[in-house]
Amino acid sequence: MKLLITGFEPFGGDAVNPSWEAVQALPEQIGQYQLHKLRLPVVFGKAAEMAVAEAERLQADAVLAIGLAGGRRAVTPEVVAINLRDAGIPDNAGLQPHDEPIAPGAPAAYFATLPVRAMKDAIRAADIPAMLSYSAGVYVCNDLMYSLLHHFAGTQVRCGFMHVPYLPDMGTPSLPLEKITAAVKAAVETL
Ligand code: PCA
């Protein structure tokens, strides 16, 4: 089975993004899944296009995208993505959309098709703080999650997203990279 797992490049003035650091640190195989790792730009539309294209090319069975949510203290599987762009800061291409749909005329929201509750429980069982989140925001992470779910709606390809906290040298609250990586691994083991 093939899992496309993505992390983001840094944005908003940060030097690193824990999402990509953790994805890079994962083994190549977890359980029945062979991992295919992809680093995405923090750019509206482009991140989603790249992820969809790679998932199609691989014929991936599942897609798990990871991103940073600075200020959160727990690893948070996202329950839902909404059809809205409303950027608080420009993305890495300088785009700052406000009050725009991601896909005009498409559904208002999609629920993750990965087992978010099992993922959260598995992360907690590994002694790492985890909570379900009911908002992936309205920035590039939500854009990516929504676009994956919209593209693969009605197919067997399951998609989801998890936000992770800062690394210790980036801000507070934070989690060490080993814990963030272990959380992602625990989540993948439930897929
Ligand atoms: N976090 C941002 C985009 C890239 C990332 O890692 C977000 O939460 O939208």
mmCIF file of C-alpha atoms and ligand atoms in Angstrom:
data_model
loop_
_atom_site.group_PDB
_atom_site.id
_atom_site.type_symbol
_atom_site.label_atom_id
_atom_site.label_comp_id
_atom_site.label_asym_id
_atom_site.label_seq_id
_atom_site.Cartn_x
_atom_site.Cartn_y
_atom_site.Cartn_z
ATOM 1 C CA MET A 1 0.000 0.000 0.000
ATOM 2 C CA LYS A 2 1.224 3.470 -0.825
ATOM 3 C CA LEU A 3 0.956 6.507 1.428
ATOM 4 C CA LEU A 4 1.756 9.976 0.138
ATOM 5 C CA ILE A 5 2.872 11.982 3.163
ATOM 6 C CA THR A 6 3.550 15.681 2.810
ATOM 7 C CA GLY A 7 5.152 18.447 4.887
ATOM 8 C CA PHE A 8 5.478 22.169 4.215
ATOM 9 C CA GLU A 9 8.415 24.465 3.622
ATOM 10 C CA PRO A 10 8.911 27.276 6.205
ATOM 11 C CA PHE A 11 6.667 30.353 6.065
ATOM 12 C CA GLY A 12 5.895 33.534 7.950
ATOM 13 C CA GLY A 13 9.549 34.224 8.772
ATOM 14 C CA ASP A 14 10.328 30.855 10.370
ATOM 15 C CA ALA A 15 13.600 29.134 9.439
ATOM 16 C CA VAL A 16 12.156 25.604 9.574
ATOM 17 C CA ASN A 17 8.778 23.916 9.426
ATOM 18 C CA PRO A 18 8.381 21.006 11.866
ATOM 19 C CA SER A 19 5.946 19.333 9.484
ATOM 20 C CA TRP A 20 8.632 18.663 6.893
ATOM 21 C CA GLU A 21 11.299 17.941 9.539
ATOM 22 C CA ALA A 22 9.061 15.205 10.967
ATOM 23 C CA VAL A 23 8.086 13.757 7.580
ATOM 24 C CA GLN A 24 11.761 13.566 6.610
ATOM 25 C CA ALA A 25 12.599 11.765 9.859
ATOM 26 C CA LEU A 26 10.034 8.997 9.288
ATOM 27 C CA PRO A 27 11.067 5.530 8.091
ATOM 28 C CA GLU A 28 10.325 4.548 4.483
ATOM 29 C CA GLN A 29 7.872 1.838 5.581
ATOM 30 C CA ILE A 30 5.344 1.879 8.428
ATOM 31 C CA GLY A 31 3.186 -1.216 8.810
ATOM 32 C CA GLN A 32 1.648 -2.059 5.462
ATOM 33 C CA TYR A 33 2.417 1.392 3.996
ATOM 34 C CA GLN A 34 5.308 2.389 1.826
ATOM 35 C CA LEU A 35 5.833 6.129 2.439
ATOM 36 C CA HIS A 36 6.337 8.628 -0.379
ATOM 37 C CA LYS A 37 7.461 11.969 1.044
ATOM 38 C CA LEU A 38 6.811 15.317 -0.586
ATOM 39 C CA ARG A 39 7.757 18.844 0.545
ATOM 40 C CA LEU A 40 5.179 21.408 -0.476
ATOM 41 C CA PRO A 41 5.370 25.177 -1.003
ATOM 42 C CA VAL A 42 3.245 27.381 1.263
ATOM 43 C CA VAL A 43 1.344 28.744 -1.730
ATOM 44 C CA PHE A 44 -2.417 28.751 -2.247
ATOM 45 C CA GLY A 45 -3.431 26.387 -5.029
ATOM 46 C CA LYS A 46 0.117 25.260 -5.850
ATOM 47 C CA ALA A 47 0.555 23.042 -2.770
ATOM 48 C CA ALA A 48 -2.711 21.293 -3.565
ATOM 49 C CA GLU A 49 -1.888 20.888 -7.274
ATOM 50 C CA MET A 50 1.466 19.304 -6.460
ATOM 51 C CA ALA A 51 -0.007 16.934 -3.874
ATOM 52 C CA VAL A 52 -2.883 15.850 -6.121
ATOM 53 C CA ALA A 53 -0.521 15.290 -9.078
ATOM 54 C CA GLU A 54 1.875 13.200 -6.979
ATOM 55 C CA ALA A 55 -0.937 11.141 -5.439
ATOM 56 C CA GLU A 56 -2.289 10.420 -8.921
ATOM 57 C CA ARG A 57 1.156 9.581 -10.300
ATOM 58 C CA LEU A 58 1.830 7.154 -7.441
ATOM 59 C CA GLN A 59 -1.695 5.759 -7.445
ATOM 60 C CA ALA A 60 -1.575 6.385 -3.696
ATOM 61 C CA ASP A 61 -3.997 4.523 -1.428
ATOM 62 C CA ALA A 62 -3.960 7.314 1.137
ATOM 63 C CA VAL A 63 -2.666 10.859 1.574
ATOM 64 C CA LEU A 64 -1.681 12.354 4.921
ATOM 65 C CA ALA A 65 -0.638 15.996 4.890
ATOM 66 C CA ILE A 66 1.125 17.624 7.848
ATOM 67 C CA GLY A 67 1.446 21.317 8.674
ATOM 68 C CA LEU A 68 2.452 23.660 11.474
ATOM 69 C CA ALA A 69 -0.093 25.340 13.725
ATOM 70 C CA GLY A 70 2.032 27.625 15.889
ATOM 71 C CA GLY A 71 0.345 28.169 19.258
ATOM 72 C CA ARG A 72 -1.257 24.742 19.543
ATOM 73 C CA ARG A 73 0.045 22.540 22.338
ATOM 74 C CA ALA A 74 -1.154 19.226 20.917
ATOM 75 C CA VAL A 75 -0.889 17.302 17.678
ATOM 76 C CA THR A 76 -4.295 17.778 16.041
ATOM 77 C CA PRO A 77 -5.826 15.544 13.383
ATOM 78 C CA GLU A 78 -8.212 17.820 11.461
ATOM 79 C CA VAL A 79 -11.826 16.647 11.238
ATOM 80 C CA VAL A 80 -13.019 19.011 8.504
ATOM 81 C CA ALA A 81 -11.819 21.335 5.726
ATOM 82 C CA ILE A 82 -13.893 24.270 4.453
ATOM 83 C CA ASN A 83 -14.219 25.862 1.023
ATOM 84 C CA LEU A 84 -12.710 29.206 2.009
ATOM 85 C CA ARG A 85 -9.487 31.172 1.636
ATOM 86 C CA ASP A 86 -8.902 34.071 4.017
ATOM 87 C CA ALA A 87 -5.210 34.634 4.597
ATOM 88 C CA GLY A 88 -3.980 36.487 7.676
ATOM 89 C CA ILE A 89 -0.515 36.808 6.126
ATOM 90 C CA PRO A 90 0.654 36.557 2.498
ATOM 91 C CA ASP A 91 1.681 33.085 1.358
ATOM 92 C CA ASN A 92 5.219 32.413 0.090
ATOM 93 C CA ALA A 93 4.252 33.704 -3.376
ATOM 94 C CA GLY A 94 2.848 36.932 -1.934
ATOM 95 C CA LEU A 95 -0.806 35.975 -2.428
ATOM 96 C CA GLN A 96 -3.231 37.046 0.302
ATOM 97 C CA PRO A 97 -6.761 36.059 -0.720
ATOM 98 C CA HIS A 98 -9.733 37.163 1.392
ATOM 99 C CA ASP A 99 -13.216 35.620 1.518
ATOM 100 C CA GLU A 100 -12.705 33.523 -1.628
ATOM 101 C CA PRO A 101 -13.902 29.988 -2.249
ATOM 102 C CA ILE A 102 -11.202 27.406 -2.979
ATOM 103 C CA ALA A 103 -13.460 25.738 -5.549
ATOM 104 C CA PRO A 104 -16.389 27.923 -6.642
ATOM 105 C CA GLY A 105 -19.691 26.051 -6.525
ATOM 106 C CA ALA A 106 -18.189 23.042 -4.711
ATOM 107 C CA PRO A 107 -19.421 21.790 -1.306
ATOM 108 C CA ALA A 108 -18.917 24.071 1.703
ATOM 109 C CA ALA A 109 -16.897 21.422 3.553
ATOM 110 C CA TYR A 110 -15.491 17.909 3.487
ATOM 111 C CA PHE A 111 -14.784 15.617 6.400
ATOM 112 C CA ALA A 112 -11.415 13.846 6.530
ATOM 113 C CA THR A 113 -11.606 10.317 5.170
ATOM 114 C CA LEU A 114 -8.759 9.073 7.392
ATOM 115 C CA PRO A 115 -9.664 7.659 10.846
ATOM 116 C CA VAL A 116 -9.090 10.882 12.798
ATOM 117 C CA ARG A 117 -10.293 9.581 16.163
ATOM 118 C CA ALA A 118 -8.127 6.461 15.992
ATOM 119 C CA MET A 119 -5.185 8.643 14.985
ATOM 120 C CA LYS A 120 -5.740 10.940 17.979
ATOM 121 C CA ASP A 121 -6.078 7.965 20.343
ATOM 122 C CA ALA A 122 -2.907 6.332 18.989
ATOM 123 C CA ILE A 123 -0.908 9.532 19.486
ATOM 124 C CA ARG A 124 -2.147 9.819 23.078
ATOM 125 C CA ALA A 125 -1.302 6.164 23.669
ATOM 126 C CA ALA A 126 2.269 7.076 22.692
ATOM 127 C CA ASP A 127 2.155 9.653 25.526
ATOM 128 C CA ILE A 128 2.079 12.664 23.236
ATOM 129 C CA PRO A 129 -0.611 15.360 23.572
ATOM 130 C CA ALA A 130 -3.284 15.034 20.891
ATOM 131 C CA MET A 131 -6.759 16.480 20.289
ATOM 132 C CA LEU A 132 -9.197 16.458 17.439
ATOM 133 C CA SER A 133 -9.435 19.851 15.748
ATOM 134 C CA TYR A 134 -12.593 21.114 14.095
ATOM 135 C CA SER A 135 -10.911 23.911 12.151
ATOM 136 C CA ALA A 136 -7.896 23.588 9.896
ATOM 137 C CA GLY A 137 -7.980 27.373 9.508
ATOM 138 C CA VAL A 138 -8.466 29.308 6.272
ATOM 139 C CA TYR A 139 -4.835 29.438 5.107
ATOM 140 C CA VAL A 140 -2.745 27.100 2.932
ATOM 141 C CA CYS A 141 -3.164 23.995 5.130
ATOM 142 C CA ASN A 142 -6.952 24.111 4.859
ATOM 143 C CA ASP A 143 -6.550 24.835 1.127
ATOM 144 C CA LEU A 144 -4.509 21.648 0.716
ATOM 145 C CA MET A 145 -6.805 19.486 2.840
ATOM 146 C CA TYR A 146 -9.965 20.727 1.135
ATOM 147 C CA SER A 147 -8.500 20.320 -2.354
ATOM 148 C CA LEU A 148 -7.337 16.749 -1.693
ATOM 149 C CA LEU A 149 -10.736 15.751 -0.311
ATOM 150 C CA HIS A 150 -12.541 17.482 -3.181
ATOM 151 C CA HIS A 151 -10.349 15.844 -5.820
ATOM 152 C CA PHE A 152 -10.605 12.353 -4.319
ATOM 153 C CA ALA A 153 -14.266 12.555 -3.260
ATOM 154 C CA GLY A 154 -16.089 9.406 -4.319
ATOM 155 C CA THR A 155 -12.847 7.425 -4.833
ATOM 156 C CA GLN A 156 -11.099 4.864 -2.629
ATOM 157 C CA VAL A 157 -8.237 7.309 -1.910
ATOM 158 C CA ARG A 158 -8.462 8.394 1.723
ATOM 159 C CA CYS A 159 -7.121 11.804 2.720
ATOM 160 C CA GLY A 160 -6.461 13.723 5.900
ATOM 161 C CA PHE A 161 -4.442 16.412 7.573
ATOM 162 C CA MET A 162 -2.700 16.892 10.929
ATOM 163 C CA HIS A 163 -1.395 20.100 12.431
ATOM 164 C CA VAL A 164 1.644 19.913 14.712
ATOM 165 C CA PRO A 165 3.005 22.416 17.286
ATOM 166 C CA TYR A 166 6.162 24.528 17.124
ATOM 167 C CA LEU A 167 9.582 23.012 17.722
ATOM 168 C CA PRO A 168 11.149 24.220 21.010
ATOM 169 C CA ASP A 169 13.308 26.942 19.421
ATOM 170 C CA MET A 170 10.377 28.410 17.398
ATOM 171 C CA GLY A 171 7.905 29.485 20.069
ATOM 172 C CA THR A 172 5.638 28.143 22.811
ATOM 173 C CA PRO A 173 3.966 25.836 23.384
ATOM 174 C CA SER A 174 6.173 23.349 21.601
ATOM 175 C CA LEU A 175 7.068 19.686 21.225
ATOM 176 C CA PRO A 176 10.498 18.199 20.491
ATOM 177 C CA LEU A 177 10.982 16.883 16.956
ATOM 178 C CA GLU A 178 11.240 13.282 18.239
ATOM 179 C CA LYS A 179 7.757 13.582 19.752
ATOM 180 C CA ILE A 180 6.243 15.147 16.641
ATOM 181 C CA THR A 181 7.806 12.432 14.495
ATOM 182 C CA ALA A 182 6.581 9.704 16.876
ATOM 183 C CA ALA A 183 3.090 11.212 16.753
ATOM 184 C CA VAL A 184 2.991 11.100 12.962
ATOM 185 C CA LYS A 185 4.260 7.512 13.017
ATOM 186 C CA ALA A 186 1.596 6.497 15.543
ATOM 187 C CA ALA A 187 -1.060 8.109 13.370
ATOM 188 C CA VAL A 188 0.185 6.304 10.233
ATOM 189 C CA GLU A 189 0.020 2.984 12.104
ATOM 190 C CA THR A 190 -3.768 3.390 12.354
ATOM 191 C CA LEU A 191 -4.348 3.839 8.609
HETATM 192 N N1 PCA B 1 0.954 25.787 8.257
HETATM 193 C C1 PCA B 1 0.122 26.745 7.558
HETATM 194 C C2 PCA B 1 0.511 26.607 6.117
HETATM 195 C C3 PCA B 1 1.793 25.849 6.097
HETATM 196 C C4 PCA B 1 1.931 25.299 7.458
HETATM 197 O O1 PCA B 1 2.803 24.513 7.823
HETATM 198 C C5 PCA B 1 -1.361 26.561 7.847
HETATM 199 O O2 PCA B 1 -1.714 26.115 8.947
HETATM 200 O O3 PCA B 1 -2.192 26.894 7.001
#
